Coordinates of C-alpha atoms and ligand atoms in Angstrom, one line a residue:
M1 CA -34.2 -9.1 3.7
T2 CA -33.1 -6.9 7.4
P3 CA -29.5 -9.1 8.1
A4 CA -30.0 -10.6 11.9
S5 CA -26.8 -8.8 13.0
V6 CA -29.0 -5.0 12.4
V7 CA -32.3 -6.4 13.2
A8 CA -34.1 -3.5 15.7
P9 CA -37.0 -2.5 17.5
A10 CA -40.5 -0.8 15.1
E11 CA -40.2 2.5 14.4
D12 CA -42.3 5.5 14.7
P13 CA -44.0 6.2 11.4
K14 CA -43.3 9.5 11.8
R15 CA -39.9 9.8 12.4
L16 CA -38.9 7.4 10.3
A17 CA -41.3 9.2 7.2
D18 CA -39.4 12.6 8.7
F19 CA -36.2 10.9 8.3
E20 CA -36.4 9.5 5.0
A21 CA -37.5 12.8 3.4
R22 CA -34.4 14.4 4.7
I23 CA -32.3 11.8 2.5
A24 CA -34.3 12.0 0.2
R25 CA -33.8 15.9 0.2
G26 CA -30.2 15.2 0.2
E27 CA -29.6 16.2 3.5
T28 CA -26.6 14.8 5.8
I29 CA -27.6 12.6 9.1
E30 CA -25.3 14.2 11.5
P31 CA -24.6 12.2 14.8
K32 CA -27.2 14.2 17.5
D33 CA -30.5 14.0 14.9
W34 CA -33.0 11.0 15.5
M35 CA -32.2 8.3 12.8
P36 CA -34.1 4.8 12.9
E37 CA -32.2 2.7 14.8
R38 CA -31.5 0.2 12.6
Y39 CA -29.8 2.7 10.3
R40 CA -27.2 3.1 13.4
R41 CA -27.0 0.1 13.1
Q42 CA -25.6 -0.5 9.3
L43 CA -23.8 2.2 9.9
I44 CA -21.5 0.7 13.3
R45 CA -21.7 -2.1 11.7
M46 CA -20.3 -1.3 8.1
M47 CA -17.8 1.1 10.0
S48 CA -16.0 -0.7 12.0
Q49 CA -15.8 -3.5 9.4
H50 CA -14.0 -0.5 7.0
A51 CA -11.7 0.0 10.4
H52 CA -11.3 -3.2 10.9
S53 CA -9.8 -3.2 7.5
E54 CA -7.7 -0.4 7.0
V55 CA -5.6 -1.8 10.5
V56 CA -5.7 -5.4 9.4
G57 CA -4.4 -3.8 5.9
M58 CA -1.5 -2.8 7.8
L59 CA -0.1 -6.1 8.4
P60 CA 0.4 -7.4 4.3
E61 CA 3.0 -4.5 4.3
G62 CA 4.2 -4.0 6.8
N63 CA 6.0 -7.3 5.9
W64 CA 7.6 -5.6 3.4
I65 CA 8.6 -2.3 4.7
T66 CA 12.4 -4.0 6.1
R67 CA 12.8 -5.0 3.1
A68 CA 12.1 -2.7 0.1
P69 CA 14.3 -1.7 -2.3
S70 CA 15.9 1.3 -1.9
L71 CA 15.3 4.2 1.1
R72 CA 12.8 6.4 -1.6
R73 CA 10.5 2.6 -1.6
K74 CA 10.5 2.2 2.0
M75 CA 9.7 6.0 3.1
S76 CA 6.9 5.9 0.8
L77 CA 6.1 2.6 2.1
M78 CA 6.0 3.2 5.4
A79 CA 4.4 6.5 5.1
K80 CA 1.3 4.5 3.8
V81 CA 1.4 2.2 6.6
Q82 CA 1.0 4.8 8.7
D83 CA -1.5 6.8 6.7
E84 CA -3.5 3.5 7.3
A85 CA -3.6 3.5 10.9
G86 CA -4.8 7.3 10.5
H87 CA -7.5 5.9 8.7
G88 CA -8.4 3.2 10.9
L89 CA -8.2 5.9 13.6
Y90 CA -10.4 8.6 12.3
I91 CA -13.1 5.6 11.0
Y92 CA -13.1 4.7 14.9
C93 CA -14.1 8.1 15.9
G94 CA -16.5 8.2 13.3
T95 CA -18.5 5.1 14.6
E96 CA -18.5 6.2 18.9
T97 CA -19.8 9.3 17.1
L98 CA -22.8 6.5 17.1
G99 CA -22.7 5.8 20.8
V100 CA -20.3 3.2 20.9
D101 CA -16.5 2.1 22.1
R102 CA -13.7 1.5 19.8
H103 CA -12.4 -0.9 22.8
D104 CA -15.9 -3.4 22.2
L105 CA -15.1 -3.1 19.0
I106 CA -11.8 -3.7 18.8
L107 CA -12.6 -6.6 21.1
Q108 CA -14.9 -8.2 18.5
L109 CA -12.0 -8.1 15.4
L110 CA -9.9 -9.7 18.0
A111 CA -12.6 -12.3 19.4
G112 CA -13.0 -13.3 15.6
T113 CA -16.3 -12.5 15.3
A114 CA -16.2 -9.2 13.3
K115 CA -15.3 -9.1 9.9
Y116 CA -13.0 -6.7 7.8
S117 CA -12.7 -7.1 4.1
S118 CA -11.5 -10.1 2.6
I119 CA -8.8 -8.7 0.3
F120 CA -6.3 -8.6 3.5
N121 CA -5.9 -12.8 4.1
Y122 CA -4.1 -13.4 1.2
P123 CA -0.4 -13.4 1.9
T124 CA 2.1 -10.8 0.1
I125 CA 5.1 -13.1 -1.3
S126 CA 6.7 -10.5 -3.4
W127 CA 8.3 -7.0 -4.3
A128 CA 6.2 -6.6 -6.7
D129 CA 2.7 -7.1 -4.5
M130 CA 3.7 -3.6 -3.8
G131 CA 2.8 -2.2 -6.5
A132 CA -0.4 -4.5 -7.0
I133 CA -1.8 -3.5 -3.9
G134 CA -1.4 -0.1 -3.9
W135 CA -3.1 0.0 -7.4
L136 CA -5.1 -2.7 -7.6
V137 CA -6.5 -2.7 -3.4
D138 CA -6.6 1.1 -3.0
G139 CA -8.1 1.6 -6.3
A140 CA -10.3 -0.3 -6.0
A141 CA -11.0 1.2 -2.6
I142 CA -11.0 5.0 -4.3
V143 CA -14.0 3.4 -6.6
N144 CA -16.1 2.2 -3.1
Q145 CA -15.2 5.3 -1.5
T146 CA -15.8 8.0 -3.7
M147 CA -19.6 6.7 -3.7
L148 CA -19.0 6.9 -0.2
A149 CA -17.9 10.4 0.6
K150 CA -21.4 11.0 -0.7
A151 CA -23.4 8.6 2.1
S152 CA -26.0 10.5 3.9
Y153 CA -24.6 10.1 7.1
G154 CA -22.1 13.1 7.7
P155 CA -18.9 11.7 9.6
Y156 CA -18.5 8.9 7.8
A157 CA -18.5 11.0 4.4
R158 CA -16.6 13.6 6.2
A159 CA -14.0 10.8 7.0
M160 CA -14.2 9.3 3.2
V161 CA -12.8 13.0 1.7
R162 CA -9.8 12.7 3.5
I163 CA -8.8 8.9 3.4
C164 CA -9.6 9.2 -0.8
K165 CA -7.3 12.2 -1.2
E166 CA -4.2 9.4 0.6
E167 CA -5.5 6.8 -1.6
N168 CA -4.7 8.4 -4.7
F169 CA -1.1 8.8 -3.5
H170 CA -1.1 5.3 -2.2
K171 CA -2.7 3.9 -5.4
R172 CA 0.1 6.3 -7.5
Q173 CA 2.9 4.7 -6.1
G174 CA 1.6 0.9 -6.2
F175 CA 0.9 1.6 -10.4
E176 CA 4.5 3.7 -10.2
I177 CA 6.3 0.4 -8.4
M178 CA 4.4 -1.7 -11.2
T179 CA 5.2 0.3 -14.3
V180 CA 8.7 -0.2 -13.4
L181 CA 9.0 -3.8 -12.9
S182 CA 7.5 -4.3 -16.1
G183 CA 9.4 -2.0 -17.8
G184 CA 12.6 -3.7 -16.5
T185 CA 14.1 -6.8 -16.6
P186 CA 12.4 -10.3 -18.3
E187 CA 12.1 -11.4 -14.2
Q188 CA 11.1 -8.2 -12.8
H189 CA 8.2 -8.1 -15.7
A190 CA 7.4 -11.8 -14.5
M191 CA 7.4 -10.9 -11.3
A192 CA 4.9 -8.2 -12.0
Q193 CA 2.3 -10.0 -14.1
D194 CA 2.5 -12.5 -11.5
S195 CA 1.6 -10.8 -8.7
L196 CA -1.0 -9.4 -10.8
N197 CA -2.4 -13.0 -11.5
R198 CA -2.7 -13.3 -8.2
W199 CA -4.3 -9.8 -6.3
W200 CA -7.1 -9.5 -10.1
W201 CA -10.0 -11.9 -8.6
P202 CA -9.8 -11.8 -4.7
S203 CA -9.6 -7.3 -5.8
L204 CA -12.8 -8.1 -7.7
M205 CA -14.1 -9.3 -4.7
M206 CA -13.5 -6.3 -2.6
F207 CA -16.7 -5.1 -3.9
G208 CA -18.7 -7.6 -2.0
P209 CA -21.6 -10.3 -3.1
H210 CA -23.1 -9.9 -6.3
D211 CA -26.1 -7.6 -6.2
A212 CA -28.5 -10.4 -5.8
D213 CA -26.7 -12.0 -2.7
S214 CA -26.0 -8.8 -0.8
P215 CA -28.7 -8.5 2.0
N216 CA -27.2 -5.4 3.1
S217 CA -27.4 -2.9 -0.1
G218 CA -31.5 -2.9 0.2
E219 CA -30.8 -0.7 3.1
L220 CA -28.2 1.1 2.7
S221 CA -29.0 2.7 -0.3
R222 CA -32.6 3.4 0.6
W223 CA -30.9 5.3 3.1
G224 CA -28.4 7.3 1.0
I225 CA -25.1 5.2 2.7
K226 CA -24.8 3.4 -0.8
R227 CA -25.0 5.4 -3.9
K228 CA -24.2 2.7 -6.4
S229 CA -24.4 -1.3 -5.6
N230 CA -21.7 -3.7 -5.5
D231 CA -22.0 -4.6 -8.9
E232 CA -22.2 -1.6 -10.4
L233 CA -19.2 -0.7 -8.1
R234 CA -17.0 -3.7 -9.8
Q235 CA -17.8 -2.9 -13.0
R236 CA -16.5 0.8 -12.4
F237 CA -12.9 -0.9 -10.9
V238 CA -12.5 -3.1 -13.7
N239 CA -13.6 -1.3 -17.1
M240 CA -10.8 1.8 -15.3
T241 CA -7.9 -1.0 -14.7
V242 CA -7.7 -2.4 -18.0
A243 CA -6.7 0.6 -19.8
Q244 CA -3.7 0.9 -16.9
A245 CA -2.9 -2.5 -17.4
K246 CA -2.5 -2.4 -20.9
A247 CA -0.3 0.8 -20.4
I248 CA 1.6 -1.1 -18.7
N249 CA 1.9 -4.3 -20.6
L250 CA 0.9 -6.7 -17.9
T251 CA -2.1 -8.8 -18.8
I252 CA -5.3 -9.6 -17.1
P253 CA -5.7 -13.0 -16.4
D254 CA -9.2 -13.7 -17.4
E255 CA -9.4 -14.9 -21.0
G256 CA -12.7 -14.7 -21.4
M257 CA -12.6 -10.5 -21.0
R258 CA -14.7 -8.9 -24.0
F259 CA -15.1 -5.4 -24.9
N260 CA -19.0 -4.7 -25.4
E261 CA -19.8 -2.5 -27.6
A262 CA -23.3 -1.4 -26.8
T263 CA -22.8 -1.3 -23.1
A264 CA -19.2 0.3 -23.3
N265 CA -18.4 -2.0 -20.1
W266 CA -15.5 -4.9 -20.4
E267 CA -17.4 -8.2 -19.6
F268 CA -15.7 -10.2 -17.0
S269 CA -15.5 -14.0 -16.1
A270 CA -17.3 -15.9 -13.6
I271 CA -16.2 -15.1 -9.7
N272 CA -15.3 -17.6 -7.6
W273 CA -17.5 -17.0 -4.5
D274 CA -16.9 -20.3 -2.8
D275 CA -13.2 -19.3 -2.7
F276 CA -14.7 -15.0 -1.1
W277 CA -16.9 -16.6 0.8
R278 CA -14.6 -19.4 2.6
V279 CA -11.9 -16.0 3.3
V280 CA -14.2 -14.3 4.8
K281 CA -15.6 -16.8 7.1
G282 CA -11.8 -17.4 8.3
D283 CA -10.5 -19.6 6.2
G284 CA -8.3 -17.8 3.5
P285 CA -4.7 -18.4 3.2
C286 CA -3.8 -15.9 6.1
N287 CA -7.1 -15.2 8.2
R288 CA -5.2 -17.4 11.3
E289 CA -1.9 -15.5 10.7
R290 CA -3.7 -12.2 10.4
L291 CA -5.3 -12.7 14.0
A292 CA -2.9 -14.1 15.7
A293 CA -0.2 -10.5 14.8
R294 CA -3.7 -8.0 15.9
R295 CA -3.6 -10.0 19.4
K296 CA -0.5 -10.2 19.4
A297 CA 0.2 -6.5 19.2
H298 CA -2.9 -5.5 21.1
D299 CA -1.2 -7.5 24.1
D300 CA 2.0 -5.6 23.5
G301 CA 0.5 -2.5 23.3
A302 CA -1.4 -3.4 27.2
W303 CA 1.6 -1.1 28.5
V304 CA 1.0 2.1 26.3
R305 CA -3.1 2.1 27.1
E306 CA -2.5 1.3 30.8
A307 CA 0.2 4.7 31.0
A308 CA -2.0 6.8 28.6
A309 CA -5.2 5.5 31.6
A310 CA -3.1 6.6 33.9
H311 CA -1.4 10.4 32.3
A312 CA -5.0 10.9 31.8
A313 CA -6.4 10.1 34.9
K314 CA -3.5 12.7 36.9
Q315 CA -3.7 15.5 34.5
T316 CA -8.0 15.6 35.4
E317 CA -6.9 15.6 38.9
S318 CA -4.3 18.2 38.7
T319 CA -7.5 19.9 36.7
E320 CA -9.9 19.3 39.9
A321 CA -7.3 20.6 42.6
A322 CA -6.3 24.2 40.4
A323 CA -10.3 24.3 40.3
Ligands
BYC401 N1 -14.3 -8.6 2.8 O1 -24.5 -7.4 2.0 P1 -23.5 -7.3 2.0 C1 -8.1 -0.1 1.8 C2 -19.7 -9.4 3.8 S1 -9.5 -0.2 4.2 C3 -15.1 -9.5 3.9 O2 -22.9 -6.6 0.1 P2 -22.7 -4.5 2.5 C4 -7.4 -0.6 2.1 C5 -20.5 -8.0 4.4 O3 -19.7 -7.8 5.5 C6 -10.8 -0.6 3.0 N2 -16.8 -9.3 4.4 O4 -22.4 -6.3 2.2 C7 -5.9 -0.6 3.5 C8 -21.6 -8.6 4.8 O5 -21.5 -10.0 6.1 P3 -22.1 -9.4 7.9 C9 -12.0 -1.3 3.0 C10 -17.6 -8.6 3.2 O6 -22.1 -4.1 4.2 C11 -4.7 -0.8 4.1 C12 -21.7 -9.2 3.7 O7 -20.7 -10.6 3.3 N3 -13.3 -0.7 2.5 O8 -8.7 0.5 1.8 O9 -23.7 -3.9 1.7 C13 -3.8 -1.0 2.7 C14 -22.8 -9.6 2.8 O10 -22.7 -8.5 2.0 C15 -17.2 -8.3 2.1 C16 -14.5 -0.8 3.4 O11 -14.6 -1.3 4.2 C17 -15.0 -8.4 1.5 N4 -14.7 -8.1 0.8 O12 -21.5 -4.6 1.2 C18 -4.9 -1.1 1.0 C19 -15.3 0.1 2.8 N5 -17.7 -8.2 1.4 O13 -21.3 -7.6 7.7 C20 -6.2 -0.2 1.1 C21 -17.3 -0.7 3.3 C22 -18.9 -8.3 1.6 O14 -23.4 -8.5 7.5 N6 -17.7 -0.9 3.2 N7 -18.8 -9.1 3.1 O15 -22.3 -10.0 8.8 C23 -18.6 -1.6 2.2 O16 -18.4 -0.8 1.2 C24 -19.3 -3.0 2.4 O17 -19.8 -2.4 3.5 C25 -19.1 -3.4 0.9 C26 -20.0 -4.8 1.4 C27 -19.3 -3.2 -0.1 C28 -17.6 -4.1 1.4

């Protein structure tokens, strides 16, 4: 099934076959290469959602910068949030190699017509949430993005290599916060456990719907953008995280979790997909707040964009005058 958002005209069968042969040989597709229109549109869809996620993803953590418990924690959190802004800009640059203007993509986000990761629509109500986000959300992102670093589209794959290096630092700072809290006073341990309880299921939802309910996966896999499925990556993340939770004396909030000796997988209970779709469709705990914050930031930044445009025009003028 082809999702409506990426419907495109039929392609020349010869060019399509050559393109698919390149993918099969493991070649990387670069911006000036011929590509099917649907490949281009799928990448714009996915990469713009990814860039929006990085930018919206700064909000739940930005909320805690002024309340970090020490200077060291404050510096790490500020650096992390700054990295996320950089990731967003880097991926918006990547979308522009596909012939779109990032300004149009940002307007789609502000209009509420573009998606961004469901995970950022949950509130951050305690300091432990900074630990859980780094450990689980960045941890899940690394699992997903390590796979995307092998995507067939060169600019996206290369962006992922660099971004994953920074995500590793993010994950470590989060895991360290959880380790310290879990090993602290009973109240601190309870705070860490409560945070894990609230972020566990939304983190599993980050990987997207079950493979059988994922309309984009077929095309993305066929064209080497996705190398592993939503369910495969989710399982990989669960398998990794169970041991990490145990190591810091926290309990994953799933009584149905069982280790399957035959498959070597930790099997987990059913995900609440109604909740997932409610959040994706705009009715999560913080969707409205997140978009309002982005719109305000965009409006407040209008003078910066105007000043930058005026400066660029002056530069062009003086270069032309000198020539
Ligand atoms: N949330 O056919 P499917 C970060 C949508 S930020 C919302 O499986 P696909 C960080 C999906 O878009 C990194 N929507 O889609 C930042 C599709 O709708 P459309 C975030 C979701 O593309 C700050 C529909 O559901 N990572 O690390 O094959 C602080 C059907 O899904 C979600 C990325 O963006 C979701 N969770 O697979 C800390 C990674 N899941 O577009 C950390 C890049 C699905 O057809 N993206 N939908 O209307 C991907 O890897 C893939 O796009 C997904 C979904 C696995 C997310």
